[in-house]
Amino acid sequence: MRFILMAFCAVLSVCGNAQQGMEEMWDKSSAAKEHPNIQWFKEAKFGLFIHWGLYSQLAGTWDGKNYYGSGEWIMNQAKIPVSRYRKVAESFNPVNFNAEEWAQLAKDAGIKYMVITAKHHEGFSMFDSKVTDFDIVDATPYKKDPMKALAAATRKRGIRFGFYYSQFQDWYEPDGGRNTWDFDESKKDYQKYYQKKAIPQLKELLTNYGPLGIVWFDTPGGMTKEQTQAFVDELRVLQPGSLFSSRVGQGLGDYKDFGDSEVPQVPIKGAWESIYTHNDSWGYIAHDMNFKSSHEIIRLLSNVASKGGNLMLNVGPDGKGNIPYYSIKYLKETGAWLRKNGESIYATTFGQIPAQPWGVTTSRPGKLYLHVWERPENGSLLVPGFGNAITGVYALTDKRPLPFRRQGGDLIVNMASLPQEYTPDKVLVVAYRGAPPAYDAAAPVTVSPQYAVNNVDAVFAKTSGAAKTQSLTYSHYFGDWKHTTCVTGMQSPEDAASFTVRITGPGDYKLILEYACPQESARQEGRLEVEGKTYMFRTLRTSEFDKSAPLMFIKHPVTIFSAKSAGIYTITVRPYRQGKELFKLKGIIAEPLK
Ligand code: JFZ
């Protein structure tokens, strides 16, 4: 647990502007040395992560007690001694495992790469290893190497195959990282563990399974930068074509992984990936049925693509080798959507138009894809700041042309003629001439009467004084990290968050503050200012910010604002007087009133 806490503190980025902060982190670490084989990864967009090990057999329960959150951590959570944990292998017999079926599911889901746990922190090897007897061939009644079959089945279908390998944490080994309940951490010789187990096993994995797409390292530790570089160099020669994930540590690796379940809110250059659990756990938990629907997966995928990255979605097969029913069902539904709409996802780059109340954009040369999550009430879709000469606008699936008009720098598409069928993401294509427009990071946030809800998120705040934009990380159960960008540090009237919004139609709007507010911050007065008018409010208590509990946000309606005309407005939030931090501001919601 302590390790996880450390890991996420490093991820917690504090900066005046969260958008800039992330760009900087990325450009510095990677731009100079792109891997020659990075292109397939940039184009792939959709990967399948598989966490499978002895924890899958335990399914979230040990000694009659149920565990919630990251199921692959059960040995650590329940502090199971190695002497008992090794016995789990005796009942691990995944007779229903079928490599062809798994690979075919991935294919049907539109997956382009697969990464599976060869060895997780528990220390059990899911492949045939000569380095240890604690592996699936030697220690279980199954006696076969499932990775061999899976490598072949994915290759046959043109899916890139990769291994997750926990290079530092190994709770089975006296010298491996982080088993403190059996072994004394201070007596450990990490180098011995690296030399005797991790490196020889990685050599097996990089030698015996054909060309790999990715080696996905995780939770680094116990090595200096020089040692990590030597480690990478030693392995590289075996698979020069394979990418290494950034969690190899020390700023090395070929692409960036965001924290678990984290999507940046603005485009990020370079190769990167967001990883998500399908339910609340990576490893199988029998009592976790909180699966994301295909609707949620499709919006997640288009959202990640709109910022320029890949989504690697995890599934946790059970101890018999079955992939959970809802994972199969919703992955297949996602695949069905991708077969019709894949052009707007695969091999695209981030969209040049920032997120709108209707959805997000992706692009390729000459085409801008509008991912319409919410239809405008009057059918009139605003694409702000798009000045290129347009050769046509049409619905992607049936190529039906749509009327459009220009208004200043805006493009307005009339989608009223499209049927009102259900879809999580209706994709429209704008075909245009010339160089793509530049992404305008300073563009005002659109607020339109055509949508029930308009979110003005903290990431778009201009902060002053001690106010800053910060990504806050917390979990609900255990290891199921959530990330929310907030404006924090507002303690005095000089510490303000200002939002530039473009209100597209006159009318009354309810302005709602969304924030988290611990006891010590509650009952303080604040000001919301628009157009020279000040609206007062007093903060409402929600919850403390505790990394291992939900961060609770309240939607606090503060005022009606009457916009006399369409135009640019600035909304500013600040404390009324000096005091404790006012709250952690997630954003403002503008709700048009009818
Ligand atoms: C790690 C593992 O501990 C976990 O079991 C799972 O395999 C996950 C994919 O990766 O957990 C992490 C590692 C890094 C961060 C968060 C969770 N991080 O940097 O935010």
Short mmCIF file of N, CA, C and O in Angstrom, two decimals, residues 445 447 453-458 497-499 501 510-514 528 571-573 585-591:
data_model
loop_
_atom_site.label_atom_id
_atom_site.label_comp_id
_atom_site.label_asym_id
_atom_site.label_seq_id
_atom_site.Cartn_x
_atom_site.Cartn_y
_atom_site.Cartn_z
N VAL A 445 -14.63 28.37 -23.43
CA VAL A 445 -15.43 27.15 -23.30
C VAL A 445 -16.85 27.46 -23.76
O VAL A 445 -17.44 28.46 -23.35
N VAL A 447 -20.74 27.52 -24.02
CA VAL A 447 -21.95 27.32 -23.20
C VAL A 447 -23.12 27.60 -24.12
O VAL A 447 -23.24 28.70 -24.67
N VAL A 453 -26.86 20.44 -20.10
CA VAL A 453 -25.75 20.70 -19.18
C VAL A 453 -24.56 21.21 -19.97
O VAL A 453 -24.22 20.67 -21.03
N ASN A 454 -23.92 22.26 -19.49
CA ASN A 454 -22.66 22.73 -20.06
C ASN A 454 -21.62 22.71 -18.96
O ASN A 454 -21.75 23.43 -17.97
N ASN A 455 -20.59 21.88 -19.13
CA ASN A 455 -19.54 21.80 -18.12
C ASN A 455 -18.40 22.74 -18.45
O ASN A 455 -17.88 22.74 -19.56
N VAL A 456 -18.02 23.54 -17.48
CA VAL A 456 -16.84 24.40 -17.61
C VAL A 456 -15.84 23.88 -16.59
O VAL A 456 -15.94 24.19 -15.39
N ASP A 457 -14.91 23.03 -17.04
CA ASP A 457 -14.06 22.29 -16.12
C ASP A 457 -12.87 23.09 -15.60
O ASP A 457 -12.36 23.98 -16.29
N ALA A 458 -12.41 22.69 -14.43
CA ALA A 458 -11.29 23.38 -13.77
C ALA A 458 -10.05 23.49 -14.65
O ALA A 458 -9.30 24.45 -14.55
N ALA A 497 -10.13 31.93 -9.59
CA ALA A 497 -10.22 31.08 -10.78
C ALA A 497 -11.16 31.77 -11.75
O ALA A 497 -12.30 32.04 -11.42
N SER A 498 -10.64 32.07 -12.95
CA SER A 498 -11.46 32.75 -13.96
C SER A 498 -11.68 31.84 -15.15
O SER A 498 -10.75 31.18 -15.62
N PHE A 499 -12.88 31.84 -15.65
CA PHE A 499 -13.23 31.01 -16.79
C PHE A 499 -13.76 31.90 -17.90
O PHE A 499 -14.67 32.70 -17.67
N VAL A 501 -15.90 32.02 -21.05
CA VAL A 501 -16.90 31.18 -21.72
C VAL A 501 -17.50 31.95 -22.89
O VAL A 501 -17.53 33.18 -22.90
N LYS A 510 -28.66 28.89 -15.10
CA LYS A 510 -28.36 28.64 -13.69
C LYS A 510 -26.87 28.32 -13.61
O LYS A 510 -26.38 27.49 -14.37
N LEU A 511 -26.15 28.98 -12.73
CA LEU A 511 -24.72 28.70 -12.57
C LEU A 511 -24.54 27.88 -11.30
O LEU A 511 -24.96 28.27 -10.20
N ILE A 512 -23.93 26.73 -11.49
CA ILE A 512 -23.79 25.75 -10.42
C ILE A 512 -22.30 25.50 -10.18
O ILE A 512 -21.57 25.20 -11.12
N LEU A 513 -21.85 25.64 -8.95
CA LEU A 513 -20.45 25.31 -8.63
C LEU A 513 -20.38 23.85 -8.23
O LEU A 513 -21.22 23.37 -7.46
N GLU A 514 -19.37 23.16 -8.77
CA GLU A 514 -19.18 21.77 -8.37
C GLU A 514 -17.85 21.68 -7.63
O GLU A 514 -16.80 22.01 -8.18
N LEU A 528 -18.95 34.86 -6.74
CA LEU A 528 -18.96 34.47 -8.15
C LEU A 528 -19.26 35.74 -8.92
O LEU A 528 -20.26 36.42 -8.66
N ILE A 571 -16.29 34.35 -16.05
CA ILE A 571 -16.87 33.98 -14.75
C ILE A 571 -15.70 33.77 -13.78
O ILE A 571 -14.78 33.00 -14.08
N THR A 572 -15.74 34.49 -12.68
CA THR A 572 -14.64 34.38 -11.71
C THR A 572 -15.18 33.92 -10.35
O THR A 572 -16.23 34.38 -9.92
N VAL A 573 -14.42 33.02 -9.75
CA VAL A 573 -14.77 32.52 -8.42
C VAL A 573 -13.61 32.85 -7.49
O VAL A 573 -12.45 32.64 -7.85
N LEU A 585 -12.33 23.13 -6.38
CA LEU A 585 -13.34 23.44 -7.40
C LEU A 585 -13.15 22.57 -8.63
O LEU A 585 -12.15 22.67 -9.34
N LYS A 586 -14.11 21.71 -8.90
CA LYS A 586 -14.06 20.81 -10.06
C LYS A 586 -14.46 21.56 -11.33
O LYS A 586 -14.02 21.24 -12.42
N GLY A 587 -15.34 22.54 -11.17
CA GLY A 587 -15.77 23.31 -12.33
C GLY A 587 -17.08 24.02 -12.08
O GLY A 587 -17.60 24.01 -10.95
N ILE A 588 -17.56 24.64 -13.14
CA ILE A 588 -18.85 25.32 -13.09
C ILE A 588 -19.76 24.64 -14.10
O ILE A 588 -19.31 24.24 -15.18
N ILE A 589 -21.00 24.49 -13.74
CA ILE A 589 -21.98 23.94 -14.67
C ILE A 589 -22.97 25.05 -15.00
O ILE A 589 -23.48 25.71 -14.10
N ALA A 590 -23.18 25.26 -16.29
CA ALA A 590 -24.17 26.26 -16.73
C ALA A 590 -25.36 25.50 -17.29
O ALA A 590 -25.23 24.72 -18.23
N GLU A 591 -26.51 25.73 -16.68
CA GLU A 591 -27.72 25.02 -17.06
C GLU A 591 -28.70 26.01 -17.67
O GLU A 591 -29.22 26.88 -16.97
#
